[in-house]
Coordinates of C-alpha atoms in Angstrom, one line a residue:
M244 CA 0.0 0.0 0.0
E245 CA 2.8 2.4 0.9
G246 CA 4.5 1.7 -2.5
L247 CA 1.2 2.4 -4.3
I248 CA 0.8 5.7 -2.5
M249 CA 4.4 6.8 -3.4
T250 CA 4.0 5.7 -7.0
S251 CA 0.6 7.4 -7.4
Q252 CA 1.9 10.7 -6.1
L253 CA 5.0 10.6 -8.4
L254 CA 2.9 9.7 -11.4
L255 CA 0.4 12.4 -10.7
S256 CA 3.1 15.0 -10.1
L257 CA 5.1 14.1 -13.3
S258 CA 1.9 13.9 -15.4
I259 CA 1.0 17.5 -14.4
L260 CA 4.5 18.7 -15.1
I261 CA 4.8 16.9 -18.4
V262 CA 1.4 18.2 -19.6
V263 CA 2.2 21.8 -18.7
H264 CA 5.7 21.6 -20.2
E265 CA 4.4 20.3 -23.5
W266 CA 1.6 22.8 -23.4
G267 CA 4.3 25.5 -23.3
H268 CA 5.7 24.2 -26.6
F269 CA 2.2 23.7 -28.0
I270 CA 0.8 27.2 -27.2
S271 CA 3.9 29.0 -28.4
A272 CA 3.9 27.0 -31.6
R273 CA 0.2 27.9 -32.2
M274 CA 1.0 31.5 -31.4
F275 CA 3.2 31.6 -34.5
K276 CA 0.6 29.6 -36.6
I277 CA 2.8 26.4 -36.6
K278 CA 0.9 23.1 -37.0
V279 CA 1.1 20.7 -34.0
E280 CA 0.4 17.2 -35.1
K281 CA 0.5 15.4 -31.7
F282 CA 0.3 16.2 -28.0
Y283 CA 1.1 13.2 -25.9
L284 CA 1.4 12.5 -22.2
F285 CA 4.0 9.7 -22.1
F286 CA 5.4 8.1 -25.3
D287 CA 3.4 6.1 -27.7
F288 CA 6.6 4.2 -28.7
L289 CA 9.5 2.6 -27.0
F290 CA 11.6 5.7 -26.3
P291 CA 14.0 6.4 -27.9
L292 CA 13.1 3.9 -30.7
A293 CA 10.5 6.0 -32.5
N294 CA 9.2 3.1 -34.7
V295 CA 9.0 0.3 -32.1
L296 CA 5.8 -0.7 -30.3
N297 CA 3.8 2.2 -31.6
F298 CA 0.4 2.4 -29.8
S299 CA -1.6 4.6 -27.5
L300 CA -3.6 4.0 -24.4
I301 CA -6.0 6.8 -25.2
K302 CA -6.2 9.1 -28.2
Y303 CA -8.5 11.5 -30.0
K304 CA -8.2 14.1 -32.7
K305 CA -9.3 17.7 -32.5
G306 CA -8.5 20.0 -35.5
D307 CA -5.0 19.3 -36.7
T308 CA -3.8 17.8 -33.5
E309 CA -4.0 14.2 -32.1
Y310 CA -4.1 14.2 -28.3
G311 CA -3.3 11.1 -26.4
I312 CA -1.7 9.1 -23.6
G313 CA 1.1 6.8 -24.5
W314 CA 2.1 3.5 -22.9
F315 CA 5.7 4.3 -22.1
P316 CA 5.6 6.4 -18.9
L317 CA 8.9 8.3 -19.0
G318 CA 8.0 11.7 -20.5
G319 CA 5.8 13.2 -23.2
Y320 CA 6.1 15.1 -26.4
V321 CA 4.5 17.4 -28.9
K322 CA 5.1 16.6 -32.6
I323 CA 5.6 20.0 -34.3
A324 CA 5.3 20.0 -38.1
G325 CA 8.6 20.6 -39.8
M326 CA 10.8 19.8 -36.9
V327 CA 13.2 16.9 -36.2
D328 CA 12.2 15.6 -32.8
E329 CA 11.7 12.3 -30.8
S330 CA 9.4 10.9 -33.6
M331 CA 12.3 11.1 -36.1
D332 CA 9.9 11.7 -39.0
K333 CA 12.4 11.9 -41.9
E334 CA 9.7 11.6 -44.6
Q335 CA 8.1 14.9 -43.6
M336 CA 11.6 16.6 -43.5
N337 CA 12.4 15.4 -47.1
A338 CA 9.3 17.2 -48.5
P339 CA 9.3 20.9 -49.4
A340 CA 8.9 23.2 -46.4
Q341 CA 5.4 24.5 -45.8
P342 CA 4.5 27.9 -44.4
W343 CA 2.9 26.3 -41.3
E344 CA 6.0 24.3 -40.4
F345 CA 8.5 25.0 -37.7
R346 CA 11.4 25.1 -40.2
S347 CA 9.8 27.9 -42.2
K348 CA 9.6 30.3 -39.3
P349 CA 12.3 32.9 -38.3
A350 CA 14.9 31.7 -35.8
W351 CA 13.7 34.0 -33.1
Q352 CA 10.2 32.4 -33.3
R353 CA 11.6 28.9 -33.2
L354 CA 13.7 29.9 -30.2
I355 CA 10.5 31.0 -28.3
V356 CA 8.8 27.7 -29.2
M357 CA 11.7 25.7 -27.9
L358 CA 11.9 27.8 -24.7
G359 CA 8.1 27.6 -24.2
G360 CA 8.1 24.4 -22.1
I361 CA 10.9 25.6 -19.9
I362 CA 9.2 29.0 -19.3
V363 CA 6.0 27.3 -18.3
N364 CA 7.8 24.9 -15.9
L365 CA 9.4 28.0 -14.3
F366 CA 6.1 29.7 -14.1
V367 CA 4.4 26.7 -12.5
G368 CA 7.2 26.1 -10.0
V369 CA 7.3 29.8 -8.9
T370 CA 3.4 29.9 -8.7
I371 CA 3.3 26.8 -6.5
F372 CA 5.9 28.2 -4.1
I373 CA 4.1 31.6 -4.0
F374 CA 0.8 30.0 -3.0
L375 CA 2.5 27.6 -0.5
T376 CA 4.2 30.6 1.1
F377 CA 0.9 32.5 1.2
I378 CA -1.2 29.6 2.5
M379 CA 1.2 27.8 4.8
G380 CA 3.6 30.6 5.7
E381 CA 6.8 29.3 7.5
T382 CA 7.0 27.2 10.7
Y383 CA 10.3 26.3 12.1
L384 CA 12.3 25.5 15.2
P385 CA 14.6 28.3 16.2
K386 CA 18.2 27.4 16.9
E387 CA 17.9 29.2 20.2
Y388 CA 15.4 26.6 21.4
V389 CA 17.9 23.8 20.6
N390 CA 20.9 25.7 22.1
T391 CA 19.0 26.4 25.4
H392 CA 17.8 22.8 25.7
G393 CA 21.1 20.9 25.7
G394 CA 22.3 21.6 22.2
I395 CA 22.3 18.9 19.5
E396 CA 22.3 15.1 19.6
A397 CA 25.1 14.2 17.2
L398 CA 24.2 11.0 15.3
E399 CA 26.3 8.9 13.0
L400 CA 26.9 11.4 10.2
A401 CA 27.5 14.3 12.6
K402 CA 30.2 12.4 14.5
Q403 CA 31.9 11.6 11.2
I404 CA 32.7 15.4 10.7
G405 CA 33.6 16.0 14.4
L406 CA 30.3 17.2 15.9
K407 CA 29.5 16.0 19.4
T408 CA 26.4 15.6 21.4
G409 CA 25.8 18.7 23.5
D410 CA 27.4 21.0 20.9
K411 CA 25.5 24.3 20.3
I412 CA 25.7 25.4 16.7
V413 CA 25.9 29.2 17.0
R414 CA 26.9 30.2 13.4
I415 CA 27.1 28.7 9.9
N416 CA 29.9 29.9 7.7
G417 CA 30.6 32.7 10.2
K418 CA 27.0 34.0 9.9
D419 CA 24.2 34.0 12.4
Y420 CA 21.1 31.9 11.6
D421 CA 17.6 31.3 13.1
D422 CA 16.1 28.2 11.6
F423 CA 17.6 25.0 13.1
M424 CA 17.1 23.2 9.8
D425 CA 19.6 25.5 8.1
V426 CA 22.3 23.3 9.5
A427 CA 21.4 20.8 6.7
D428 CA 20.5 23.3 4.0
P429 CA 21.5 21.9 0.6
D430 CA 22.8 25.2 -0.7
M431 CA 25.2 25.5 2.3
L432 CA 26.3 21.8 2.1
L433 CA 27.1 22.3 -1.6
S434 CA 29.2 25.4 -1.0
N435 CA 33.0 25.0 -0.7
N436 CA 34.8 25.6 2.6
S437 CA 31.6 25.5 4.6
Y438 CA 31.8 25.1 8.4
Y439 CA 29.9 25.2 11.6
T440 CA 30.9 27.3 14.7
V441 CA 29.9 25.4 17.8
L442 CA 30.0 26.3 21.4
R443 CA 31.6 23.3 23.3
D444 CA 32.5 23.4 27.0
G445 CA 32.4 27.2 26.9
K446 CA 34.7 27.5 23.9
E447 CA 33.9 28.2 20.2
V448 CA 35.1 25.5 17.8
D449 CA 35.0 25.5 14.0
I450 CA 33.9 22.2 12.4
Q451 CA 34.7 21.9 8.7
I452 CA 32.1 20.4 6.4
P453 CA 33.6 18.1 3.6
G454 CA 32.9 19.3 0.1
N455 CA 31.1 16.0 -0.8
F456 CA 29.2 15.8 2.5
I457 CA 25.8 16.3 0.8
E458 CA 26.2 12.8 -0.7
Q459 CA 25.4 11.4 2.7
F460 CA 21.9 12.9 2.5
N461 CA 20.8 10.9 -0.6
S462 CA 17.8 9.4 1.2
K463 CA 15.5 10.2 4.0
E464 CA 16.9 7.4 6.1
A465 CA 20.4 8.8 5.7
A466 CA 19.4 12.3 6.6
E467 CA 17.8 11.1 9.8
K468 CA 21.3 10.0 10.9
F469 CA 22.7 13.5 11.1
I470 CA 21.6 15.6 14.1
R471 CA 18.5 16.4 16.1
N472 CA 17.6 18.5 19.0
R473 CA 18.1 16.8 22.4
F474 CA 15.1 16.1 24.5
L475 CA 14.1 14.8 27.9
P476 CA 13.3 11.1 28.3
T477 CA 9.7 11.7 29.1
V478 CA 7.1 8.9 28.5
V479 CA 4.3 9.7 26.1
E480 CA 2.9 6.3 25.3
V481 CA 3.5 2.8 26.6
A482 CA 3.5 -0.2 24.3
D483 CA 1.6 -3.4 25.3
K484 CA 3.9 -5.8 23.4
V485 CA 7.5 -5.7 22.0
E486 CA 9.4 -8.3 20.0
N487 CA 12.2 -10.2 21.7
P488 CA 15.4 -11.6 19.9
K489 CA 13.5 -14.8 19.0
G490 CA 11.0 -12.9 17.0
E491 CA 8.3 -13.6 19.6
E492 CA 6.0 -10.9 21.2
E493 CA 6.2 -10.4 24.9
T494 CA 4.8 -8.0 27.3
S495 CA 6.9 -4.8 27.3
M496 CA 9.1 -4.0 30.3
A497 CA 7.3 -0.6 30.5
K498 CA 4.0 -2.3 30.7
R499 CA 5.2 -4.8 33.3
V500 CA 6.5 -2.1 35.7
G501 CA 3.5 0.1 35.1
L502 CA 5.2 3.2 33.4
Q503 CA 2.8 6.0 32.8
S504 CA 2.5 9.0 30.5
N505 CA 4.6 11.9 31.8
D506 CA 7.0 9.7 33.7
R507 CA 10.5 11.1 33.2
F508 CA 13.6 8.9 33.5
V509 CA 16.2 10.4 35.9
E510 CA 18.6 7.4 36.4
V511 CA 19.7 4.2 34.7
D512 CA 22.0 1.7 36.3
G513 CA 22.8 4.2 39.0
Q514 CA 23.9 6.8 36.5
P515 CA 22.0 10.2 36.4
I516 CA 20.5 11.1 33.0
H517 CA 19.3 14.4 31.7
Y518 CA 18.5 13.7 28.0
Y519 CA 17.2 10.8 26.0
D520 CA 20.6 10.2 24.3
D521 CA 22.2 9.8 27.7
M522 CA 19.8 7.0 28.4
Q523 CA 20.5 5.3 25.0
V524 CA 24.2 5.2 25.7
L525 CA 23.6 3.3 29.0
L526 CA 21.1 0.9 27.4
K527 CA 23.6 0.0 24.7
Q528 CA 25.8 -1.5 27.4
H529 CA 23.1 -4.2 27.8
R530 CA 23.2 -5.2 24.2
D531 CA 25.7 -7.4 22.2
A532 CA 27.3 -6.7 18.8
D533 CA 24.1 -7.7 17.1
D534 CA 22.1 -5.2 19.2
K535 CA 20.3 -8.0 21.1
P536 CA 20.0 -8.1 24.9
K537 CA 22.8 -9.8 26.7
P538 CA 21.5 -13.1 28.3
G539 CA 20.7 -12.7 32.0
D540 CA 21.1 -8.9 32.1
S541 CA 18.8 -6.8 34.3
L542 CA 18.0 -3.1 34.0
S543 CA 17.6 -0.8 37.0
F544 CA 16.2 2.6 36.5
K545 CA 14.4 5.4 38.3
V546 CA 11.6 7.7 37.0
D547 CA 10.2 10.9 38.3
R548 CA 6.4 10.8 38.5
A549 CA 4.9 14.1 39.5
G550 CA 7.8 14.8 41.9
Q551 CA 7.9 11.3 43.4
V552 CA 11.0 9.2 42.4
L553 CA 10.1 5.5 41.7
S554 CA 12.7 2.7 41.4
F555 CA 12.5 -0.4 39.2
K556 CA 14.6 -3.4 38.3
E557 CA 13.6 -5.8 35.6
P558 CA 15.1 -8.6 33.4
Y559 CA 16.3 -7.0 30.1
T560 CA 14.9 -9.5 27.5
A561 CA 14.0 -7.3 24.6
A562 CA 16.0 -4.4 23.0
Q563 CA 13.0 -2.1 23.5
I564 CA 11.7 -1.1 26.9
G565 CA 8.5 -0.3 25.2
F566 CA 7.7 3.4 25.4
S567 CA 7.7 6.4 23.1
V568 CA 9.1 9.7 24.3
N569 CA 8.1 13.4 23.9
S570 CA 10.5 15.5 22.0
G571 CA 9.7 18.3 24.4
I572 CA 8.8 20.7 21.6
K573 CA 5.5 22.5 22.2
P574 CA 3.5 24.5 19.6
D575 CA 4.6 27.7 21.3
D576 CA 8.3 26.8 20.9
L577 CA 8.0 26.9 17.1
K578 CA 8.3 30.2 15.2
R579 CA 5.6 31.1 12.8
I580 CA 5.7 33.7 10.0
K581 CA 2.6 34.6 8.0
Y582 CA 2.9 36.3 4.6
S583 CA 0.5 38.6 2.9
F584 CA -0.1 37.7 -0.8
A585 CA 2.1 40.6 -1.8
E586 CA 4.9 39.4 0.5
S587 CA 4.5 35.8 -0.8
I588 CA 5.4 36.8 -4.3
P589 CA 9.1 37.7 -3.7
A590 CA 9.4 35.1 -0.9
G591 CA 8.0 32.3 -3.0
T592 CA 10.0 33.4 -6.1
T593 CA 13.2 33.4 -4.1
R594 CA 12.5 29.9 -2.8
A595 CA 11.7 28.6 -6.2
F596 CA 14.9 30.0 -7.9
G597 CA 16.9 28.9 -4.9
I598 CA 16.3 25.3 -6.2
I599 CA 17.9 26.3 -9.6
F600 CA 21.0 27.7 -7.8
V601 CA 21.3 24.5 -5.8
Q602 CA 21.1 22.5 -9.0
L603 CA 23.8 24.6 -10.6
K604 CA 26.1 24.1 -7.7
A605 CA 25.4 20.3 -7.7
F606 CA 25.9 20.1 -11.4
K607 CA 29.2 21.9 -11.2
K608 CA 30.5 19.5 -8.5
L609 CA 29.4 16.5 -10.5
L610 CA 31.3 17.7 -13.6
T611 CA 34.4 18.5 -11.6
G612 CA 34.3 15.1 -9.9
Q613 CA 33.7 16.5 -6.4
L614 CA 30.4 14.6 -6.1
S615 CA 29.8 10.9 -7.0
P616 CA 27.0 10.3 -9.6
Q617 CA 26.1 7.1 -7.9
K618 CA 25.5 8.8 -4.6
S619 CA 24.0 12.1 -5.9
L620 CA 21.7 11.1 -8.8
A621 CA 18.2 9.7 -8.1
G622 CA 15.7 8.3 -10.6
P623 CA 11.9 7.5 -10.3
I624 CA 12.3 5.2 -7.2
G625 CA 14.3 7.8 -5.4
M626 CA 11.8 10.5 -6.3
A627 CA 8.9 8.3 -5.2
H628 CA 10.4 7.9 -1.8
A629 CA 10.8 11.7 -1.4
F630 CA 7.0 12.0 -1.7
G631 CA 6.6 9.8 1.4
T632 CA 4.3 6.9 2.2
E633 CA 1.3 9.0 3.3
W634 CA -0.6 11.3 1.0
D635 CA 0.2 14.8 2.2
W636 CA -1.0 17.6 -0.1
E637 CA 1.4 20.2 1.2
R638 CA 4.3 17.9 0.7
F639 CA 2.9 16.8 -2.7
W640 CA 2.7 20.4 -4.0
R641 CA 6.1 21.3 -2.5
M642 CA 7.7 18.3 -4.3
T643 CA 5.8 19.2 -7.5
G644 CA 7.1 22.7 -7.3
L645 CA 10.6 21.5 -6.7
L646 CA 10.4 19.0 -9.6
S647 CA 9.0 21.7 -11.9
M648 CA 12.1 23.9 -11.3
V649 CA 14.4 20.9 -11.6
L650 CA 12.8 19.9 -15.0
A651 CA 13.2 23.5 -16.2
F652 CA 16.9 23.4 -15.3
M653 CA 17.5 19.9 -16.8
N654 CA 15.7 20.8 -20.0
L655 CA 17.9 23.8 -20.5
L656 CA 21.1 21.7 -20.4
P657 CA 22.8 22.0 -23.9
I658 CA 22.3 18.3 -24.8
P659 CA 20.8 17.5 -28.2
A660 CA 17.3 16.0 -27.8
L661 CA 16.7 18.3 -24.8
D662 CA 15.2 21.8 -25.3
G663 CA 18.6 23.2 -24.4
G664 CA 20.2 21.4 -27.3
Y665 CA 17.8 23.0 -29.8
V666 CA 18.4 26.4 -28.1
V667 CA 22.1 26.1 -28.7
F668 CA 21.6 25.4 -32.4
L669 CA 19.1 28.2 -32.8
L670 CA 21.5 30.7 -31.0
Y671 CA 24.3 29.6 -33.4
E672 CA 22.0 30.2 -36.3
M673 CA 20.9 33.6 -35.0
I674 CA 24.6 34.7 -34.4
T675 CA 26.2 33.3 -37.6
G676 CA 23.2 33.7 -39.9
R677 CA 23.3 30.1 -41.1
A678 CA 21.7 26.9 -39.6
P679 CA 23.6 23.7 -39.0
S680 CA 23.1 21.1 -41.8
E681 CA 20.1 18.7 -41.4
K682 CA 22.4 15.7 -41.4
F683 CA 24.5 17.2 -38.6
F684 CA 21.4 18.1 -36.6
E685 CA 19.9 14.7 -37.0
T686 CA 23.2 13.0 -36.0
S687 CA 23.4 15.2 -33.0
L688 CA 19.8 14.4 -32.0
K689 CA 20.6 10.6 -32.2
V690 CA 23.7 11.1 -30.0
G691 CA 21.7 13.1 -27.5
M692 CA 19.0 10.5 -27.4
F693 CA 21.6 7.8 -26.9
L694 CA 23.1 9.8 -24.0
L695 CA 19.7 10.2 -22.4
L696 CA 19.0 6.5 -22.7
I697 CA 22.4 5.7 -21.0
L698 CA 21.5 8.2 -18.2
M699 CA 18.1 6.6 -17.9
V700 CA 19.5 3.1 -17.5
F701 CA 22.1 4.4 -15.0
V702 CA 19.6 6.2 -12.7
F703 CA 17.3 3.1 -12.8
Y704 CA 20.2 0.8 -11.9
N705 CA 21.3 3.3 -9.2
D706 CA 17.8 3.4 -7.8
F707 CA 17.5 -0.4 -7.6
A708 CA 21.0 -0.7 -6.1
K709 CA 20.1 1.8 -3.3
L710 CA 16.8 0.1 -2.8
F711 CA 18.4 -3.3 -2.3
S712 CA 21.2 -1.9 -0.1
R713 CA 18.5 -0.4 2.2
G714 CA 16.7 -3.8 2.2
S715 CA 19.8 -5.7 3.2

């Protein structure tokens, strides 16, 4: 069910973005009275083999244009008369040029047609972020809350770069900040020579961030191994059953001793504890290398219940005690910013184009070998996981806005078969006054489509490799 929800969200989001992208080409072509023969969501052939497995799931014709949904769900296209494209219609190109064809129009008009899809993707992405900013505003956890509640809990990734539990991150790259989530901001992680300034034992220490550190955040699971705010070990809910090392269910220790909501752990094995991570360190001493309880071990602990300290000692037979804890964050601890619609326009636009700037930084690092393609690139499976296993409309539209900006950026890359490749040829024609030969253009298109196919195979393989590595 979770897989179905993730896949459905991805397909709906991509379908919206493909349709609006192709509509951008369609409407700009019609604006210059160019005939559009096909408008398709998904391909009605085995991309990039234009003459293999040609069939549609749905199609109908209105005027000169056939509208349809193809069977191959990895994109979409409009077939513009008199233009070499994915359909590779050589027969049409061998006939004399007609006034309603793409090739008969001035270069500046053809340039607008080719930029039409990118422009619409940018418009859609910016519009989504403007409305999200207006409707949702901003809600975040101020860094001051974390710094006054024990600092950070440094998890696996944080420890790799030298952060420690209890550190208080006071500046990022020498600058003050407010939102605690800025410590994992992609734009900052992609910058060269980034560093945190932390307050540790009353002294300020600079922690350098490796240039490729963002590779460690290639999945939600990995990102959750970085840092979090420390919180008190206060019981919220008690589980009736837990699983023991034999895979059998047993009554939880928390249930056996009668832990209650709002009980706060104050001591484990005679050691005073103040934060949940303190407790985890002591519990780990009762587990073996496989994270299973050591045979015959008992756990002693004390809890504060409304000012009364209660002591317990129980056999430690399951890795979980059987309770969930309160992070300690209350609604009033969060900072909220509401925007008027007028304020949302520049704020939403800045957020949207911030995605483009992040993509540019990441692309530069990929080209210079500072980032690994295997760790940095994600395909459909990776994108589906980003949507999450529950249908959340705010997250759906946030992801759709992000993908719209990413698609605009990707389509502008100067690769033949992408819009950016056509743009390069048209700019060359406008500057030199002569167009590249048809043969050269056709060969370039084939090379570009081959490169896209290789990239498609790579990201699919990469997605499956990451999926299986998570499963193991």
